[in-house]
Amino acid sequence: MEISLLSFPSLKPPPSQTLSLKPTAPFLRSSRPTFPSSKPPSYPSIRAAISRTKKEETVETVKEQLENCYLLAAVEYKGFTVKQFQDLRRSLPDSSKLLVAKNTLVLKAIEGTPWEALKPCMKGMNAWLFVHTEEIPDALKPYRTFQKEKKVENDFTGAVFEGKFYGPDDFKQLESMPTRAEIYAKLLGSLQTPAIGLVGTLQAPARDVVMVLKAYVKKLEEESGGN
């Protein structure tokens, strides 16, 4: 009796027929879903608004200081220490105000005014000296004293007085101006001399003539009051 062995075909598919689940086309590749951006819309920052407000306040402060101001001078600010600047401020009389402000803001405040002659100083870093008295030499003297005592090289970069610009080399004219008392004494003496003295008085600068007339009126008032 013959026994025959039965053979069955293999269930494993041939290599060429092996199924592959790896995507072969872009549209079959898995990707994460995308959602609209949740980033909030941009608005002007609070910091920018505060900065703009501070600039406007600085311009207004400069304008306020220009009221009843006789002289505006620029001082080189770069190189000052905080302590030096504080000491300088304390050394100034009440009739003077020292302010630190950007050139662009000061220029905006003086635009269209006689103080606009200060334009040549609009470069570098400046501190601004506002003088609210006619006694110009006395107002400038504290800074010169401060320079010597503290050995500070920072100097005036310019100034405007009666609508005229004075450069650094012109400050001697401002610092050597006679005081009000000296002008009164000199011009009152001229009025009491012969006609030639009066002619000399009338040929003096307008500021001096105005001051002597005021002094003369005051003297007449005192004499009439005494009688």
Short mmCIF file of N, CA and C in Angstrom, two decimals, residues 142-210:
data_model
loop_
_atom_site.label_atom_id
_atom_site.label_comp_id
_atom_site.label_asym_id
_atom_site.label_seq_id
_atom_site.Cartn_x
_atom_site.Cartn_y
_atom_site.Cartn_z
N PRO A 142 27.73 131.28 39.47
CA PRO A 142 27.74 130.01 40.20
C PRO A 142 28.26 128.84 39.38
N TYR A 143 27.98 128.85 38.08
CA TYR A 143 28.48 127.74 37.26
C TYR A 143 30.00 127.82 37.10
N ARG A 144 30.52 129.01 36.94
CA ARG A 144 31.97 129.17 36.83
C ARG A 144 32.65 128.72 38.13
N THR A 145 32.05 129.06 39.25
CA THR A 145 32.59 128.64 40.54
C THR A 145 32.56 127.12 40.66
N PHE A 146 31.46 126.53 40.21
CA PHE A 146 31.30 125.07 40.24
C PHE A 146 32.36 124.41 39.37
N GLN A 147 32.63 124.97 38.20
CA GLN A 147 33.65 124.42 37.31
C GLN A 147 35.02 124.35 37.99
N LYS A 148 35.38 125.43 38.67
CA LYS A 148 36.70 125.50 39.32
C LYS A 148 36.80 124.56 40.50
N GLU A 149 35.76 124.54 41.32
CA GLU A 149 35.80 123.73 42.53
C GLU A 149 35.76 122.23 42.22
N LYS A 150 34.93 121.84 41.25
CA LYS A 150 34.78 120.42 40.93
C LYS A 150 35.69 119.97 39.78
N LYS A 151 36.44 120.94 39.23
CA LYS A 151 37.33 120.64 38.10
C LYS A 151 36.57 119.99 36.94
N VAL A 152 35.45 120.59 36.63
CA VAL A 152 34.59 120.10 35.54
C VAL A 152 34.93 120.85 34.26
N GLU A 153 35.12 120.10 33.18
CA GLU A 153 35.48 120.72 31.90
C GLU A 153 34.25 121.09 31.07
N ASN A 154 33.09 120.58 31.43
CA ASN A 154 31.88 120.90 30.68
C ASN A 154 31.65 122.40 30.67
N ASP A 155 31.45 122.95 29.49
CA ASP A 155 31.32 124.40 29.35
C ASP A 155 30.00 124.75 28.67
N PHE A 156 29.72 126.04 28.62
CA PHE A 156 28.56 126.52 27.89
C PHE A 156 28.79 126.29 26.40
N THR A 157 27.77 125.82 25.71
CA THR A 157 27.88 125.64 24.26
C THR A 157 27.19 126.78 23.50
N GLY A 158 26.50 127.63 24.21
CA GLY A 158 25.86 128.78 23.58
C GLY A 158 24.75 129.33 24.46
N ALA A 159 24.26 130.50 24.09
CA ALA A 159 23.17 131.13 24.85
C ALA A 159 22.47 132.15 23.97
N VAL A 160 21.26 132.50 24.38
CA VAL A 160 20.50 133.55 23.69
C VAL A 160 20.10 134.58 24.74
N PHE A 161 20.44 135.83 24.45
CA PHE A 161 20.10 136.95 25.33
C PHE A 161 19.58 138.08 24.46
N GLU A 162 18.36 138.54 24.76
CA GLU A 162 17.71 139.60 23.98
C GLU A 162 17.67 139.26 22.50
N GLY A 163 17.40 137.98 22.19
CA GLY A 163 17.25 137.55 20.81
C GLY A 163 18.53 137.34 20.05
N LYS A 164 19.67 137.54 20.71
CA LYS A 164 20.97 137.39 20.05
C LYS A 164 21.67 136.13 20.55
N PHE A 165 22.31 135.43 19.62
CA PHE A 165 23.03 134.20 19.97
C PHE A 165 24.46 134.53 20.40
N TYR A 166 24.88 133.92 21.48
CA TYR A 166 26.25 134.07 21.98
C TYR A 166 26.91 132.69 21.98
N GLY A 167 28.02 132.57 21.24
CA GLY A 167 28.74 131.33 21.21
C GLY A 167 29.62 131.17 22.44
N PRO A 168 30.30 130.03 22.58
CA PRO A 168 31.16 129.81 23.75
C PRO A 168 32.21 130.90 23.95
N ASP A 169 32.71 131.45 22.85
CA ASP A 169 33.74 132.49 22.96
C ASP A 169 33.18 133.87 23.28
N ASP A 170 31.86 133.99 23.27
CA ASP A 170 31.22 135.29 23.51
C ASP A 170 30.74 135.46 24.95
N PHE A 171 30.95 134.45 25.78
CA PHE A 171 30.39 134.50 27.12
C PHE A 171 31.05 135.56 28.00
N LYS A 172 32.25 135.97 27.64
CA LYS A 172 32.90 137.02 28.42
C LYS A 172 32.08 138.30 28.37
N GLN A 173 31.42 138.54 27.24
CA GLN A 173 30.57 139.72 27.13
C GLN A 173 29.41 139.65 28.12
N LEU A 174 28.82 138.46 28.25
CA LEU A 174 27.70 138.28 29.17
C LEU A 174 28.15 138.36 30.63
N GLU A 175 29.31 137.78 30.90
CA GLU A 175 29.79 137.70 32.27
C GLU A 175 30.38 139.02 32.77
N SER A 176 30.70 139.92 31.84
CA SER A 176 31.28 141.20 32.23
C SER A 176 30.28 142.35 32.15
N MET A 177 29.03 142.02 31.89
CA MET A 177 28.01 143.07 31.83
C MET A 177 27.88 143.74 33.19
N PRO A 178 27.69 145.04 33.22
CA PRO A 178 27.52 145.73 34.51
C PRO A 178 26.22 145.31 35.18
N THR A 179 26.21 145.37 36.48
CA THR A 179 25.01 145.04 37.23
C THR A 179 24.00 146.18 37.10
N ARG A 180 22.80 145.92 37.55
CA ARG A 180 21.77 146.95 37.48
C ARG A 180 22.18 148.18 38.28
N ALA A 181 22.75 147.96 39.46
CA ALA A 181 23.16 149.09 40.30
C ALA A 181 24.25 149.92 39.62
N GLU A 182 25.18 149.24 38.94
CA GLU A 182 26.26 149.95 38.25
C GLU A 182 25.72 150.76 37.08
N ILE A 183 24.74 150.19 36.38
CA ILE A 183 24.14 150.91 35.25
C ILE A 183 23.39 152.13 35.75
N TYR A 184 22.63 151.96 36.83
CA TYR A 184 21.90 153.09 37.39
C TYR A 184 22.85 154.22 37.78
N ALA A 185 23.92 153.87 38.48
CA ALA A 185 24.86 154.89 38.95
C ALA A 185 25.53 155.60 37.78
N LYS A 186 25.92 154.83 36.79
CA LYS A 186 26.62 155.41 35.65
C LYS A 186 25.72 156.31 34.81
N LEU A 187 24.52 155.85 34.52
CA LEU A 187 23.63 156.60 33.64
C LEU A 187 22.96 157.76 34.36
N LEU A 188 22.71 157.61 35.64
CA LEU A 188 22.16 158.74 36.39
C LEU A 188 23.20 159.86 36.48
N GLY A 189 24.45 159.45 36.59
CA GLY A 189 25.52 160.44 36.60
C GLY A 189 25.59 161.17 35.28
N SER A 190 25.33 160.45 34.18
CA SER A 190 25.36 161.07 32.86
C SER A 190 24.24 162.09 32.71
N LEU A 191 23.08 161.79 33.28
CA LEU A 191 21.95 162.71 33.16
C LEU A 191 22.19 164.01 33.93
N GLN A 192 23.05 163.96 34.92
CA GLN A 192 23.32 165.14 35.73
C GLN A 192 24.48 165.97 35.19
N THR A 193 25.11 165.52 34.12
CA THR A 193 26.21 166.24 33.49
C THR A 193 25.68 167.08 32.34
N PRO A 194 26.53 167.89 31.69
CA PRO A 194 26.06 168.70 30.55
C PRO A 194 25.49 167.84 29.43
N ALA A 195 25.05 168.52 28.38
CA ALA A 195 24.35 167.86 27.27
C ALA A 195 25.15 166.72 26.67
N ILE A 196 26.47 166.82 26.63
CA ILE A 196 27.29 165.78 26.03
C ILE A 196 27.09 164.45 26.75
N GLY A 197 26.84 164.52 28.10
CA GLY A 197 26.59 163.31 28.87
C GLY A 197 25.27 162.68 28.46
N LEU A 198 24.26 163.52 28.20
CA LEU A 198 22.97 163.01 27.77
C LEU A 198 23.07 162.36 26.41
N VAL A 199 23.85 162.94 25.52
CA VAL A 199 24.04 162.35 24.18
C VAL A 199 24.67 160.97 24.30
N GLY A 200 25.67 160.87 25.19
CA GLY A 200 26.31 159.57 25.40
C GLY A 200 25.33 158.54 25.93
N THR A 201 24.43 159.00 26.79
CA THR A 201 23.42 158.09 27.34
C THR A 201 22.48 157.59 26.27
N LEU A 202 22.03 158.50 25.41
CA LEU A 202 21.10 158.12 24.36
C LEU A 202 21.74 157.20 23.33
N GLN A 203 23.07 157.23 23.24
CA GLN A 203 23.76 156.36 22.30
C GLN A 203 24.08 154.99 22.91
N ALA A 204 23.74 154.80 24.17
CA ALA A 204 23.97 153.53 24.83
C ALA A 204 22.98 152.49 24.32
N PRO A 205 23.24 151.21 24.58
CA PRO A 205 22.30 150.17 24.15
C PRO A 205 20.90 150.42 24.70
N ALA A 206 19.92 149.96 23.96
CA ALA A 206 18.52 150.19 24.34
C ALA A 206 18.23 149.71 25.75
N ARG A 207 18.81 148.59 26.13
CA ARG A 207 18.58 148.05 27.47
C ARG A 207 19.04 149.02 28.54
N ASP A 208 20.21 149.63 28.32
CA ASP A 208 20.75 150.57 29.30
C ASP A 208 19.89 151.83 29.40
N VAL A 209 19.43 152.30 28.24
CA VAL A 209 18.59 153.50 28.23
C VAL A 209 17.30 153.25 28.99
N VAL A 210 16.68 152.10 28.75
CA VAL A 210 15.43 151.77 29.44
C VAL A 210 15.65 151.72 30.94
#
